[in-house]
PDB file of C-alpha atoms in Angstrom:
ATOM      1  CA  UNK A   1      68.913  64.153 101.311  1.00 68.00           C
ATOM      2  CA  UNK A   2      71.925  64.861 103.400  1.00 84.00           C
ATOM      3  CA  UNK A   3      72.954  68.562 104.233  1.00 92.00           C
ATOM      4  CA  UNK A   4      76.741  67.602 104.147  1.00 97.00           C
ATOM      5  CA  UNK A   5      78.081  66.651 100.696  1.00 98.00           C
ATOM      6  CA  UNK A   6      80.618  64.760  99.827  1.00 98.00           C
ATOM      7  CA  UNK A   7      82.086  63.165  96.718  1.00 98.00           C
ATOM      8  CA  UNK A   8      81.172  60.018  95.484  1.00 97.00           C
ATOM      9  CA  UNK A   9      84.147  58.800  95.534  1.00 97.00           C
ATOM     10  CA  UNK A  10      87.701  59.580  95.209  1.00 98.00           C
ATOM     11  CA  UNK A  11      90.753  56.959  93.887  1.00 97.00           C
ATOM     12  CA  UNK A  12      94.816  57.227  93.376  1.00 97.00           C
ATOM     13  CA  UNK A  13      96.976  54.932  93.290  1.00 97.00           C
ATOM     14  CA  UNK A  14      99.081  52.936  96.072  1.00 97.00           C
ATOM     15  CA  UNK A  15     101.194  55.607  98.354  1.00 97.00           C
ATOM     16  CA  UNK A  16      99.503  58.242  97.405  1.00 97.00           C
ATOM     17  CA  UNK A  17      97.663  60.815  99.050  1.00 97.00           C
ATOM     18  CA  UNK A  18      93.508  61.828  98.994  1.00 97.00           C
ATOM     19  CA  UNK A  19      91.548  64.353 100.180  1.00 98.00           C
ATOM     20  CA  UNK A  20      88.027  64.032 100.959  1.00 98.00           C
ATOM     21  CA  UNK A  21      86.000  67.140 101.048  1.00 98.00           C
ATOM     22  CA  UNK A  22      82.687  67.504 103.411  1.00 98.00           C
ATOM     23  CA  UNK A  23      80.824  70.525 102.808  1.00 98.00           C
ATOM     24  CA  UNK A  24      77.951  71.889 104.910  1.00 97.00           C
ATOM     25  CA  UNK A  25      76.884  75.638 105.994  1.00 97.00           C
ATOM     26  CA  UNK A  26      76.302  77.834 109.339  1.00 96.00           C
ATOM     27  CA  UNK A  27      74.074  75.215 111.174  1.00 96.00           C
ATOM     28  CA  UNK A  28      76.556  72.480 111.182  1.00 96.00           C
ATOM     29  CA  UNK A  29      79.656  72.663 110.130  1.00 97.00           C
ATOM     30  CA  UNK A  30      80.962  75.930 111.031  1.00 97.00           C
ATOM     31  CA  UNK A  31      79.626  76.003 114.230  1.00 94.00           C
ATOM     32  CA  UNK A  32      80.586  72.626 115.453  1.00 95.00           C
ATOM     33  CA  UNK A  33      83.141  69.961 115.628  1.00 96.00           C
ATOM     34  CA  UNK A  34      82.776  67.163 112.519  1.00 97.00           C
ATOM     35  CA  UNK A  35      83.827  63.720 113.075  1.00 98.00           C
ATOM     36  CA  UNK A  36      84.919  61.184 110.575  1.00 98.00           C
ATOM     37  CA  UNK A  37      84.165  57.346 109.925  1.00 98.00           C
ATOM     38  CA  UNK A  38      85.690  54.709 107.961  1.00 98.00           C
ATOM     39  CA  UNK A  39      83.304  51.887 106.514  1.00 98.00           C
ATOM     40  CA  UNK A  40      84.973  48.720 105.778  1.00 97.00           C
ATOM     41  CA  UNK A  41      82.781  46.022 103.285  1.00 95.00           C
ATOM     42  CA  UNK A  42      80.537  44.466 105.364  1.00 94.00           C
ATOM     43  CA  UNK A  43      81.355  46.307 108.773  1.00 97.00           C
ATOM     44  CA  UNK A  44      79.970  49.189 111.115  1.00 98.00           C
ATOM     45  CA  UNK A  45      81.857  52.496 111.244  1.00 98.00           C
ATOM     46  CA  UNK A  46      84.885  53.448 112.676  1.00 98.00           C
ATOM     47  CA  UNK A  47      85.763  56.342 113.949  1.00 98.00           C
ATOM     48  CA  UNK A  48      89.116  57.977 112.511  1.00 98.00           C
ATOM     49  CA  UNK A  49      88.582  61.941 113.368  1.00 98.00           C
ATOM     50  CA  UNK A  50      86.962  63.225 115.835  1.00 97.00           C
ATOM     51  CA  UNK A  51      86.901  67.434 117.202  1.00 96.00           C
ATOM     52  CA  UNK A  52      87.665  68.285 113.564  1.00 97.00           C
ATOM     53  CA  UNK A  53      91.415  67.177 113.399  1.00 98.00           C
ATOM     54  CA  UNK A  54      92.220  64.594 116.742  1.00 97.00           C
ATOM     55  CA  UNK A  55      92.746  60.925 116.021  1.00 98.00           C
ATOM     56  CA  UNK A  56      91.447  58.172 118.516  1.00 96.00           C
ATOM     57  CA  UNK A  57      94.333  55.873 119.836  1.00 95.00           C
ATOM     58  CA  UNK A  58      95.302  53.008 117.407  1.00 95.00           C
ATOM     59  CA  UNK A  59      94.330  55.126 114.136  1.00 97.00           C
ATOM     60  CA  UNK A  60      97.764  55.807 112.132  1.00 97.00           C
ATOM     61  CA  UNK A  61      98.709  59.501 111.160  1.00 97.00           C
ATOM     62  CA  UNK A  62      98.176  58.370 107.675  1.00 98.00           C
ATOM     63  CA  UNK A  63      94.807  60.345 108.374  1.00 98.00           C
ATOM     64  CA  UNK A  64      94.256  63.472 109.073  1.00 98.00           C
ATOM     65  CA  UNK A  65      91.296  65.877 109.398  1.00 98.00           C
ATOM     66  CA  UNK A  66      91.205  69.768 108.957  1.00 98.00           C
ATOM     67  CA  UNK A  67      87.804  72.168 109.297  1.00 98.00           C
ATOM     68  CA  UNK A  68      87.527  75.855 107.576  1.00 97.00           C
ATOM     69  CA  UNK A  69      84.403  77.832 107.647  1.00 97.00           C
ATOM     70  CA  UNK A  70      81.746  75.749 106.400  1.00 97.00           C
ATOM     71  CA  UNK A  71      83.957  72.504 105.076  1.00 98.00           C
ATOM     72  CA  UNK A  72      85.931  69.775 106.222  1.00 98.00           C
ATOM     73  CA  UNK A  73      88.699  67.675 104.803  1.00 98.00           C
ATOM     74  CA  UNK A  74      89.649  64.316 105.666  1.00 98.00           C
ATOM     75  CA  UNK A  75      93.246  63.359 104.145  1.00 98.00           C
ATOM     76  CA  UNK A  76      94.677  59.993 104.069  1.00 98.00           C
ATOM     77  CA  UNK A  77      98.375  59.536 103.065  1.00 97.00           C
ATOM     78  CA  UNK A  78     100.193  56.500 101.811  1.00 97.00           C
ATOM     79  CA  UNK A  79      97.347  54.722 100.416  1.00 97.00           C
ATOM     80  CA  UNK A  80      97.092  51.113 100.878  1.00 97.00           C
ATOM     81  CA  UNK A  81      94.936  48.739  99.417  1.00 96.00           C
ATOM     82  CA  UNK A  82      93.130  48.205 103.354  1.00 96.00           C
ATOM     83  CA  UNK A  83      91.898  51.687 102.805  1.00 97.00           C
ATOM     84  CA  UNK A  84      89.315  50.822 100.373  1.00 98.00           C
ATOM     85  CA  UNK A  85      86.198  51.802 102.463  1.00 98.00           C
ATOM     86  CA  UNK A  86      83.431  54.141 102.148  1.00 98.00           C
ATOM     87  CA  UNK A  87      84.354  57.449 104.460  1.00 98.00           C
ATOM     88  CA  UNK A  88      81.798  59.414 105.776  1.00 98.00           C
ATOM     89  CA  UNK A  89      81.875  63.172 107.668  1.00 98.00           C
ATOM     90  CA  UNK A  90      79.104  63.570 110.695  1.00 97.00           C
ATOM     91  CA  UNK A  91      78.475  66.736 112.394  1.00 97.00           C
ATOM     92  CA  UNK A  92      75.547  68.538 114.684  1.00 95.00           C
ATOM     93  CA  UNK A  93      72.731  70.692 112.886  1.00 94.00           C
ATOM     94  CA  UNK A  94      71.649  73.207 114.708  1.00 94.00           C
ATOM     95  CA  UNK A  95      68.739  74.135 113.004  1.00 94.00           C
ATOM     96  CA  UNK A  96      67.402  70.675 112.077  1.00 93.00           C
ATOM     97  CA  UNK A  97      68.470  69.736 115.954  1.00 92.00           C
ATOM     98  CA  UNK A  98      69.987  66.335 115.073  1.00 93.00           C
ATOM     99  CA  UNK A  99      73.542  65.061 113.797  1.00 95.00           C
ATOM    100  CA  UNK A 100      73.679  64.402 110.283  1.00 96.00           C
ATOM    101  CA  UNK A 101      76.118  62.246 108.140  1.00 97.00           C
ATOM    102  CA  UNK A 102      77.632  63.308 105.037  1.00 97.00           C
ATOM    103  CA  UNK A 103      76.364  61.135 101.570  1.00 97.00           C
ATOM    104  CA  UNK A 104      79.652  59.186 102.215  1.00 97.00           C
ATOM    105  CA  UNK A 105      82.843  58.708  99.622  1.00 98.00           C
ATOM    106  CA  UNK A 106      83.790  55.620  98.476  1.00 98.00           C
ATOM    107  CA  UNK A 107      87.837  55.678  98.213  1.00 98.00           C
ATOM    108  CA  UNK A 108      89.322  53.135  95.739  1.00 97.00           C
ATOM    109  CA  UNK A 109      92.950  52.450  95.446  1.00 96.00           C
ATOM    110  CA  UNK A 110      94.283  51.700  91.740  1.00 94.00           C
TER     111      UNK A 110
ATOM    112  CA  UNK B   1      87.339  47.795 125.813  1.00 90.00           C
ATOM    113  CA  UNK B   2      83.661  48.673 125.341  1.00 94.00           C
ATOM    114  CA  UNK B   3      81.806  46.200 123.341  1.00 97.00           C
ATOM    115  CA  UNK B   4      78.118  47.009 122.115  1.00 97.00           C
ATOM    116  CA  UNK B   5      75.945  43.843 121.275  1.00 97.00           C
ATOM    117  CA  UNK B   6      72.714  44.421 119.619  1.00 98.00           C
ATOM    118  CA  UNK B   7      69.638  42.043 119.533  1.00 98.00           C
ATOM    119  CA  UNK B   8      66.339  41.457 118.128  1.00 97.00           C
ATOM    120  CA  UNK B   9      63.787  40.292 115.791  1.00 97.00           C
ATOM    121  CA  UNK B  10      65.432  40.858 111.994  1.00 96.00           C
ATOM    122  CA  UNK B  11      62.187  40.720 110.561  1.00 98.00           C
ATOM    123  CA  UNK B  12      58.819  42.774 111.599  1.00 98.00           C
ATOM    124  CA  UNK B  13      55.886  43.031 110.166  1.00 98.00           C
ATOM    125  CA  UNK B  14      54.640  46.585 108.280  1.00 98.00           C
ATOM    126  CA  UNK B  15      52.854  48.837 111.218  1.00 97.00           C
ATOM    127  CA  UNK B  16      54.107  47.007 113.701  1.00 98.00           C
ATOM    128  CA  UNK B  17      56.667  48.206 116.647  1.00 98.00           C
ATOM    129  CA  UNK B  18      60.480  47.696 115.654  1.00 98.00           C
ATOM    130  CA  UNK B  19      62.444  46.525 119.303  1.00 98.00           C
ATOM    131  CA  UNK B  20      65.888  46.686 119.197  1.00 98.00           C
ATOM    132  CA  UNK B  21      68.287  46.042 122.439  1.00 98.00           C
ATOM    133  CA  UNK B  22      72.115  47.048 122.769  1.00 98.00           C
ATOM    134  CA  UNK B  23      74.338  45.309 125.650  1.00 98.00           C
ATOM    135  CA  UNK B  24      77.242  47.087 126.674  1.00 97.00           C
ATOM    136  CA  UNK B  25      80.113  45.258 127.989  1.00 96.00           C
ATOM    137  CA  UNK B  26      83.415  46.563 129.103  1.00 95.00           C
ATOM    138  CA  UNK B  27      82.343  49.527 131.458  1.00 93.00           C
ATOM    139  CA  UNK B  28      79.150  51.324 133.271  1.00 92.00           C
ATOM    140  CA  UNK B  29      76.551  52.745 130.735  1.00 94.00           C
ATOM    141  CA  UNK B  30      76.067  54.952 133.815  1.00 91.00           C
ATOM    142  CA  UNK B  31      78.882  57.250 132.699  1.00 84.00           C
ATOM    143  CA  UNK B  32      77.955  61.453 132.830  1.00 82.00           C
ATOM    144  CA  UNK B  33      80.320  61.964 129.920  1.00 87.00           C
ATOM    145  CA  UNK B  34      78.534  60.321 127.400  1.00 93.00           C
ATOM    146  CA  UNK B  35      75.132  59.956 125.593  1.00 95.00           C
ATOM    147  CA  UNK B  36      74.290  56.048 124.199  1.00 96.00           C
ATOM    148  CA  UNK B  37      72.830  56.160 120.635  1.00 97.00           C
ATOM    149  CA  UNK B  38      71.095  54.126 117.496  1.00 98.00           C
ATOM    150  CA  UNK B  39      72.119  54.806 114.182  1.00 98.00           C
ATOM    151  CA  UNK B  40      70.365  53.380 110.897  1.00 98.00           C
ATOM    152  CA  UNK B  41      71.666  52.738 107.295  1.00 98.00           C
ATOM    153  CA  UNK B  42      69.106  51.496 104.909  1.00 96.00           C
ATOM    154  CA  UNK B  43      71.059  49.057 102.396  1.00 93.00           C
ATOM    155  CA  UNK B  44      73.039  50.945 100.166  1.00 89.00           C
ATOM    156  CA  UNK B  45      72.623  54.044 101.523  1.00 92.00           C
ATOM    157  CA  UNK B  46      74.423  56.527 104.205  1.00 93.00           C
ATOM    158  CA  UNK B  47      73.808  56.581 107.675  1.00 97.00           C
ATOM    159  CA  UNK B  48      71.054  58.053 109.863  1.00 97.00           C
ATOM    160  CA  UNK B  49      71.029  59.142 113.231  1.00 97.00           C
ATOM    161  CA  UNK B  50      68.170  57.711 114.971  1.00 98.00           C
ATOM    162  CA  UNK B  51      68.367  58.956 118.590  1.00 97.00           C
ATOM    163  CA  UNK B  52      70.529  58.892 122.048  1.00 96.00           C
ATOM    164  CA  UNK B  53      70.007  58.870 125.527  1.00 95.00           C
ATOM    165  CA  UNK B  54      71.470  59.076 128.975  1.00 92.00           C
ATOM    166  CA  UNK B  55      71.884  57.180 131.599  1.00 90.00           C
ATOM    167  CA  UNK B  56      69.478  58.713 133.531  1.00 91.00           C
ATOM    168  CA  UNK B  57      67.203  58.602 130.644  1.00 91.00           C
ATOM    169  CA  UNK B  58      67.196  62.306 129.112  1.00 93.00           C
ATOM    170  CA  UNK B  59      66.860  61.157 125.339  1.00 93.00           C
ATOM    171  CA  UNK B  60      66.893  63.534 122.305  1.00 93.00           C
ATOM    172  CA  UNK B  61      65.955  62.101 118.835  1.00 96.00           C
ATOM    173  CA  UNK B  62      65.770  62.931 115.063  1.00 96.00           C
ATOM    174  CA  UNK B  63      62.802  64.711 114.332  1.00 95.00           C
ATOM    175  CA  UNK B  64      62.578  63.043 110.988  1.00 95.00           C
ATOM    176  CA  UNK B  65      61.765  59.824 113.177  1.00 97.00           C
ATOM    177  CA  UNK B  66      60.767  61.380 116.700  1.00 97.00           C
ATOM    178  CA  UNK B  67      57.199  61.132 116.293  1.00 97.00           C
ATOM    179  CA  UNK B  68      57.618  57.174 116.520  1.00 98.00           C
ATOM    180  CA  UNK B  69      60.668  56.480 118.315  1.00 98.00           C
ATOM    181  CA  UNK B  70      61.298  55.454 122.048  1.00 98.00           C
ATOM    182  CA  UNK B  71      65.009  55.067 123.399  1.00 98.00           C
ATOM    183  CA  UNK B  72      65.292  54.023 126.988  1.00 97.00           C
ATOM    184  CA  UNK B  73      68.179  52.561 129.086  1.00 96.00           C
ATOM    185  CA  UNK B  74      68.299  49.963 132.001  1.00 95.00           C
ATOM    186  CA  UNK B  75      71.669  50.789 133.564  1.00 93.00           C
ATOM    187  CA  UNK B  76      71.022  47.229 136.084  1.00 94.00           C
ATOM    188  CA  UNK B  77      70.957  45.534 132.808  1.00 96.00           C
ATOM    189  CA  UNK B  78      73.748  47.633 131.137  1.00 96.00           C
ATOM    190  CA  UNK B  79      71.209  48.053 128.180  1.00 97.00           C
ATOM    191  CA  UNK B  80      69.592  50.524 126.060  1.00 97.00           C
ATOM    192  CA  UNK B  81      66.543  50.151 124.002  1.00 98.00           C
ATOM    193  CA  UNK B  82      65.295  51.221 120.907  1.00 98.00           C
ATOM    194  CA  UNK B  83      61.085  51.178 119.915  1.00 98.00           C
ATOM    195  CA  UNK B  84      60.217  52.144 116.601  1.00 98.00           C
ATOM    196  CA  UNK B  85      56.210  51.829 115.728  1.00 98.00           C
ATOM    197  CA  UNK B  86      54.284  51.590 112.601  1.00 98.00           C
ATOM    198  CA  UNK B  87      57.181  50.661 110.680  1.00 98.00           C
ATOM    199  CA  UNK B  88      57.061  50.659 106.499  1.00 98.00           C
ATOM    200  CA  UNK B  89      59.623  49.216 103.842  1.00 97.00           C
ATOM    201  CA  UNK B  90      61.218  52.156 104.249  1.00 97.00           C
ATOM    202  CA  UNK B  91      62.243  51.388 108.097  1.00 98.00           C
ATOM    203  CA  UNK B  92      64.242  48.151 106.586  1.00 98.00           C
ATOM    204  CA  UNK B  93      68.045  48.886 107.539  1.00 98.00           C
ATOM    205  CA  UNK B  94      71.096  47.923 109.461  1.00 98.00           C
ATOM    206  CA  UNK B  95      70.577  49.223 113.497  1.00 98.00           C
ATOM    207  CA  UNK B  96      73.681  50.133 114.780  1.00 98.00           C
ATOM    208  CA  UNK B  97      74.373  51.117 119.004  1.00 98.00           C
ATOM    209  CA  UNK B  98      76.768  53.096 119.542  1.00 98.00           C
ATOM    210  CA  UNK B  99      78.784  55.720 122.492  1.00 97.00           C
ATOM    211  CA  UNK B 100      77.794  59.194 121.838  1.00 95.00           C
ATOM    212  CA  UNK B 101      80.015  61.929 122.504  1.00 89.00           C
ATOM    213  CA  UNK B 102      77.721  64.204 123.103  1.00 79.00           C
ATOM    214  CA  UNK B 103      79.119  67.759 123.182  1.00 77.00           C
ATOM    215  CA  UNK B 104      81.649  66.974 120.979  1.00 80.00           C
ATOM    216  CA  UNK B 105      79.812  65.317 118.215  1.00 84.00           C
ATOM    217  CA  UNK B 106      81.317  61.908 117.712  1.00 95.00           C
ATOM    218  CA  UNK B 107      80.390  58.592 117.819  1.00 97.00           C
ATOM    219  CA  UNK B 108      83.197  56.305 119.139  1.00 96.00           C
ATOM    220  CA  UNK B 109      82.446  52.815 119.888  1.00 96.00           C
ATOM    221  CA  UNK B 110      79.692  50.969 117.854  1.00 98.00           C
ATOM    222  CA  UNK B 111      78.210  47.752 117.543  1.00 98.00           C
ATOM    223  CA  UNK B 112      78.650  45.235 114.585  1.00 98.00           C
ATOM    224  CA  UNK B 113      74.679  46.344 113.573  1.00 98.00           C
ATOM    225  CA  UNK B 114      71.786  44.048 113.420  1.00 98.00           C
ATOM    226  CA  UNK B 115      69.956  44.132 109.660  1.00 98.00           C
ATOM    227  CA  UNK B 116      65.514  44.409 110.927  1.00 98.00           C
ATOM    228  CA  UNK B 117      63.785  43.651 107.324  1.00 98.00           C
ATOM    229  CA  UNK B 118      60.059  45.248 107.718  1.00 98.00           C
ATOM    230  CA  UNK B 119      57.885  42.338 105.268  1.00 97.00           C
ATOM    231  CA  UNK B 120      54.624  41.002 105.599  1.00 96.00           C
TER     232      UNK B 120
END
Protein backbone atom coordinates (compact mmCIF):
# COMPACT_ATOMS: atom_id res chain seq x y z
CA UNK A 1 0.00 0.00 0.00
CA UNK A 2 1.47 3.21 -1.20
CA UNK A 3 1.77 6.30 1.22
CA UNK A 4 1.13 8.77 -1.74
CA UNK A 5 -2.39 8.64 -3.21
CA UNK A 6 -3.50 9.43 -6.20
CA UNK A 7 -6.65 9.10 -8.28
CA UNK A 8 -7.41 6.35 -10.30
CA UNK A 9 -7.75 8.04 -13.01
CA UNK A 10 -8.75 11.27 -14.41
CA UNK A 11 -10.32 11.97 -18.28
CA UNK A 12 -11.53 15.28 -20.39
CA UNK A 13 -11.77 15.69 -23.50
CA UNK A 14 -9.21 16.77 -26.41
CA UNK A 15 -7.58 20.42 -25.48
CA UNK A 16 -8.47 20.38 -22.34
CA UNK A 17 -6.78 20.68 -19.21
CA UNK A 18 -6.23 17.92 -15.99
CA UNK A 19 -4.97 18.02 -12.82
CA UNK A 20 -3.58 15.16 -11.08
CA UNK A 21 -3.43 15.32 -7.37
CA UNK A 22 -0.59 13.33 -5.22
CA UNK A 23 -1.15 13.44 -1.67
CA UNK A 24 1.28 12.32 1.05
CA UNK A 25 2.17 13.80 4.71
CA UNK A 26 5.35 15.23 6.77
CA UNK A 27 7.77 12.31 5.87
CA UNK A 28 7.61 12.74 2.20
CA UNK A 29 6.04 15.13 0.59
CA UNK A 30 6.39 18.20 2.50
CA UNK A 31 9.75 17.79 3.26
CA UNK A 32 11.10 16.87 -0.08
CA UNK A 33 11.09 17.44 -3.74
CA UNK A 34 8.36 14.96 -5.75
CA UNK A 35 9.05 13.96 -9.18
CA UNK A 36 6.65 12.91 -11.83
CA UNK A 37 6.50 10.00 -14.52
CA UNK A 38 4.56 9.35 -17.51
CA UNK A 39 3.81 5.56 -18.42
CA UNK A 40 3.10 4.95 -21.95
CA UNK A 41 1.28 1.19 -22.85
CA UNK A 42 3.84 -1.09 -22.87
CA UNK A 43 6.88 1.26 -21.91
CA UNK A 44 9.14 2.24 -18.81
CA UNK A 45 8.64 5.66 -17.19
CA UNK A 46 9.44 8.90 -18.18
CA UNK A 47 10.27 11.49 -16.35
CA UNK A 48 8.14 14.82 -16.91
CA UNK A 49 8.70 16.81 -13.38
CA UNK A 50 11.28 16.72 -11.45
CA UNK A 51 12.23 19.32 -8.00
CA UNK A 52 8.46 19.71 -7.66
CA UNK A 53 7.76 22.06 -10.72
CA UNK A 54 11.15 21.88 -13.37
CA UNK A 55 10.69 20.08 -16.66
CA UNK A 56 13.62 17.95 -18.22
CA UNK A 57 14.64 19.21 -21.79
CA UNK A 58 12.36 17.89 -24.63
CA UNK A 59 9.11 17.69 -22.27
CA UNK A 60 6.50 20.44 -23.65
CA UNK A 61 5.04 23.10 -21.15
CA UNK A 62 1.82 21.37 -21.69
CA UNK A 63 2.89 19.92 -18.15
CA UNK A 64 3.38 21.39 -15.29
CA UNK A 65 3.98 20.45 -11.63
CA UNK A 66 3.20 22.50 -8.39
CA UNK A 67 3.88 21.21 -4.48
CA UNK A 68 1.90 22.75 -1.26
CA UNK A 69 2.31 21.38 2.15
CA UNK A 70 1.73 17.83 2.00
CA UNK A 71 0.36 17.51 -1.90
CA UNK A 72 1.41 17.76 -5.29
CA UNK A 73 -0.26 18.51 -8.57
CA UNK A 74 0.74 17.53 -11.88
CA UNK A 75 -1.27 19.57 -14.70
CA UNK A 76 -1.27 18.79 -18.27
CA UNK A 77 -2.84 21.30 -20.75
CA UNK A 78 -4.10 20.79 -24.25
CA UNK A 79 -4.82 17.24 -24.04
CA UNK A 80 -3.99 15.07 -26.86
CA UNK A 81 -4.83 11.72 -27.53
CA UNK A 82 -0.61 10.73 -27.01
CA UNK A 83 -1.27 11.61 -23.44
CA UNK A 84 -3.14 8.58 -22.61
CA UNK A 85 -0.65 7.05 -20.06
CA UNK A 86 -0.71 6.10 -16.55
CA UNK A 87 1.10 9.16 -14.43
CA UNK A 88 2.64 8.48 -11.38
CA UNK A 89 4.13 11.04 -8.39
CA UNK A 90 7.53 9.63 -6.54
CA UNK A 91 9.01 11.25 -3.62
CA UNK A 92 11.59 10.37 -0.52
CA UNK A 93 10.10 9.00 2.90
CA UNK A 94 11.83 9.91 5.54
CA UNK A 95 10.57 7.78 8.01
CA UNK A 96 10.21 4.56 5.97
CA UNK A 97 13.92 5.63 4.51
CA UNK A 98 13.12 4.75 0.87
CA UNK A 99 11.38 6.62 -2.19
CA UNK A 100 7.97 5.68 -2.73
CA UNK A 101 5.66 6.00 -5.85
CA UNK A 102 2.26 7.22 -5.78
CA UNK A 103 -0.73 4.30 -6.76
CA UNK A 104 -0.47 5.95 -10.26
CA UNK A 105 -3.51 7.73 -12.43
CA UNK A 106 -4.51 6.52 -15.47
CA UNK A 107 -5.46 9.74 -17.74
CA UNK A 108 -7.90 9.01 -20.63
CA UNK A 109 -8.74 11.47 -23.27
CA UNK A 110 -12.53 11.40 -24.57
CA UNK B 1 22.44 10.18 -24.50
CA UNK B 2 22.52 7.64 -21.66
CA UNK B 3 21.10 4.37 -22.57
CA UNK B 4 20.45 1.64 -19.76
CA UNK B 5 20.29 -2.06 -21.09
CA UNK B 6 19.16 -4.64 -18.72
CA UNK B 7 19.82 -8.46 -18.89
CA UNK B 8 19.05 -11.71 -17.45
CA UNK B 9 17.30 -14.86 -16.88
CA UNK B 10 13.25 -13.95 -17.28
CA UNK B 11 12.40 -16.91 -15.50
CA UNK B 12 13.80 -18.24 -11.91
CA UNK B 13 12.87 -20.71 -9.98
CA UNK B 14 10.90 -20.06 -6.32
CA UNK B 15 13.87 -19.64 -3.51
CA UNK B 16 16.27 -19.20 -5.78
CA UNK B 17 18.61 -15.90 -6.33
CA UNK B 18 17.04 -13.33 -8.92
CA UNK B 19 20.39 -11.72 -11.09
CA UNK B 20 19.69 -8.90 -12.93
CA UNK B 21 22.53 -6.72 -14.91
CA UNK B 22 22.11 -3.02 -16.30
CA UNK B 23 24.72 -1.67 -19.06
CA UNK B 24 25.06 1.86 -19.29
CA UNK B 25 26.04 3.37 -22.47
CA UNK B 26 26.45 6.97 -23.32
CA UNK B 27 28.66 8.25 -20.33
CA UNK B 28 30.82 7.06 -17.07
CA UNK B 29 28.64 5.30 -14.36
CA UNK B 30 31.54 6.76 -12.34
CA UNK B 31 29.75 10.10 -12.05
CA UNK B 32 29.64 11.77 -8.09
CA UNK B 33 26.34 13.39 -8.96
CA UNK B 34 24.32 10.54 -9.23
CA UNK B 35 23.16 7.27 -7.53
CA UNK B 36 22.30 4.11 -10.21
CA UNK B 37 19.04 2.32 -9.21
CA UNK B 38 16.44 -0.83 -9.80
CA UNK B 39 12.96 -0.26 -9.77
CA UNK B 40 10.16 -3.11 -9.85
CA UNK B 41 6.47 -3.12 -11.05
CA UNK B 42 4.68 -6.34 -10.54
CA UNK B 43 2.11 -6.64 -13.61
CA UNK B 44 -0.59 -4.41 -13.15
CA UNK B 45 0.52 -2.73 -10.41
CA UNK B 46 2.62 0.64 -9.47
CA UNK B 47 6.12 0.84 -9.15
CA UNK B 48 8.60 -0.10 -6.41
CA UNK B 49 11.80 1.14 -5.57
CA UNK B 50 14.13 -1.62 -5.14
CA UNK B 51 17.53 -0.06 -4.31
CA UNK B 52 20.56 2.30 -5.68
CA UNK B 53 24.07 2.54 -5.47
CA UNK B 54 27.18 4.49 -6.22
CA UNK B 55 29.86 4.25 -8.06
CA UNK B 56 32.02 3.56 -5.47
CA UNK B 57 29.59 1.12 -4.19
CA UNK B 58 27.74 2.93 -1.12
CA UNK B 59 24.20 1.28 -1.79
CA UNK B 60 21.00 2.07 0.20
CA UNK B 61 17.89 -0.16 -0.36
CA UNK B 62 14.14 -0.56 0.51
CA UNK B 63 13.76 -2.07 3.69
CA UNK B 64 10.67 -3.84 2.52
CA UNK B 65 13.26 -5.90 0.31
CA UNK B 66 16.74 -5.13 2.08
CA UNK B 67 16.97 -8.21 3.94
CA UNK B 68 17.49 -10.08 0.46
CA UNK B 69 18.80 -7.68 -1.90
CA UNK B 70 22.45 -7.04 -3.18
CA UNK B 71 23.18 -4.03 -5.66
CA UNK B 72 26.75 -3.71 -6.76
CA UNK B 73 28.46 -1.82 -9.66
CA UNK B 74 31.54 -2.64 -11.92
CA UNK B 75 32.42 0.82 -13.21
CA UNK B 76 35.34 -1.23 -15.80
CA UNK B 77 32.29 -2.87 -17.08
CA UNK B 78 29.98 0.23 -16.94
CA UNK B 79 27.47 -2.13 -15.07
CA UNK B 80 25.44 -2.43 -12.07
CA UNK B 81 23.97 -5.48 -10.58
CA UNK B 82 21.05 -6.47 -8.92
CA UNK B 83 20.79 -10.05 -6.51
CA UNK B 84 17.60 -10.84 -5.15
CA UNK B 85 17.45 -14.39 -3.09
CA UNK B 86 14.73 -16.67 -2.11
CA UNK B 87 12.44 -15.25 -4.49
CA UNK B 88 8.36 -16.15 -4.34
CA UNK B 89 5.45 -15.43 -6.93
CA UNK B 90 5.31 -12.40 -5.45
CA UNK B 91 8.98 -11.28 -6.75
CA UNK B 92 7.46 -11.81 -10.52
CA UNK B 93 7.68 -8.16 -12.12
CA UNK B 94 9.14 -5.90 -14.71
CA UNK B 95 13.07 -4.80 -13.43
CA UNK B 96 13.71 -1.55 -14.50
CA UNK B 97 17.65 0.38 -14.18
CA UNK B 98 17.59 3.52 -13.95
CA UNK B 99 19.89 7.19 -13.03
CA UNK B 100 19.10 8.24 -9.60
CA UNK B 101 19.12 11.70 -8.66
CA UNK B 102 19.88 11.27 -5.49
CA UNK B 103 19.39 14.42 -3.39
CA UNK B 104 16.87 15.58 -5.44
CA UNK B 105 14.63 12.64 -5.68
CA UNK B 106 14.20 11.81 -9.32
CA UNK B 107 14.77 9.21 -11.50
CA UNK B 108 15.80 10.41 -15.02
CA UNK B 109 16.99 7.97 -17.45
CA UNK B 110 15.63 4.33 -17.34
CA UNK B 111 15.88 1.25 -19.11
CA UNK B 112 13.14 -0.39 -21.36
CA UNK B 113 12.71 -3.13 -18.15
CA UNK B 114 13.27 -6.78 -18.36
CA UNK B 115 9.88 -8.92 -17.16
CA UNK B 116 11.85 -12.08 -14.40
CA UNK B 117 8.68 -14.59 -13.95
CA UNK B 118 9.55 -16.59 -10.51
CA UNK B 119 7.79 -20.45 -11.59
CA UNK B 120 8.79 -23.75 -10.82
Amino acid sequence: QSVLTQPPSVSAAPGQKVSISCSGSSSNIANNFVSWYQQLPGAAPKLLIYENTKRPSGIPGRFSGSKSGTSATLGITGLQTGDEADYYCATWDRSLNAYVFGTGAKVTVL
Amino acid sequence: QLQFQESGPGLVKPSETLSLTCTVSGGPISSTAYYWAWIRQSPGKGLEWIGSIDFGGRSYYSPSLESRVTISVDTSKNQFSLKLTSVTAADTAMYYCARDGFDTSFFDYWGQGTLVTVSS
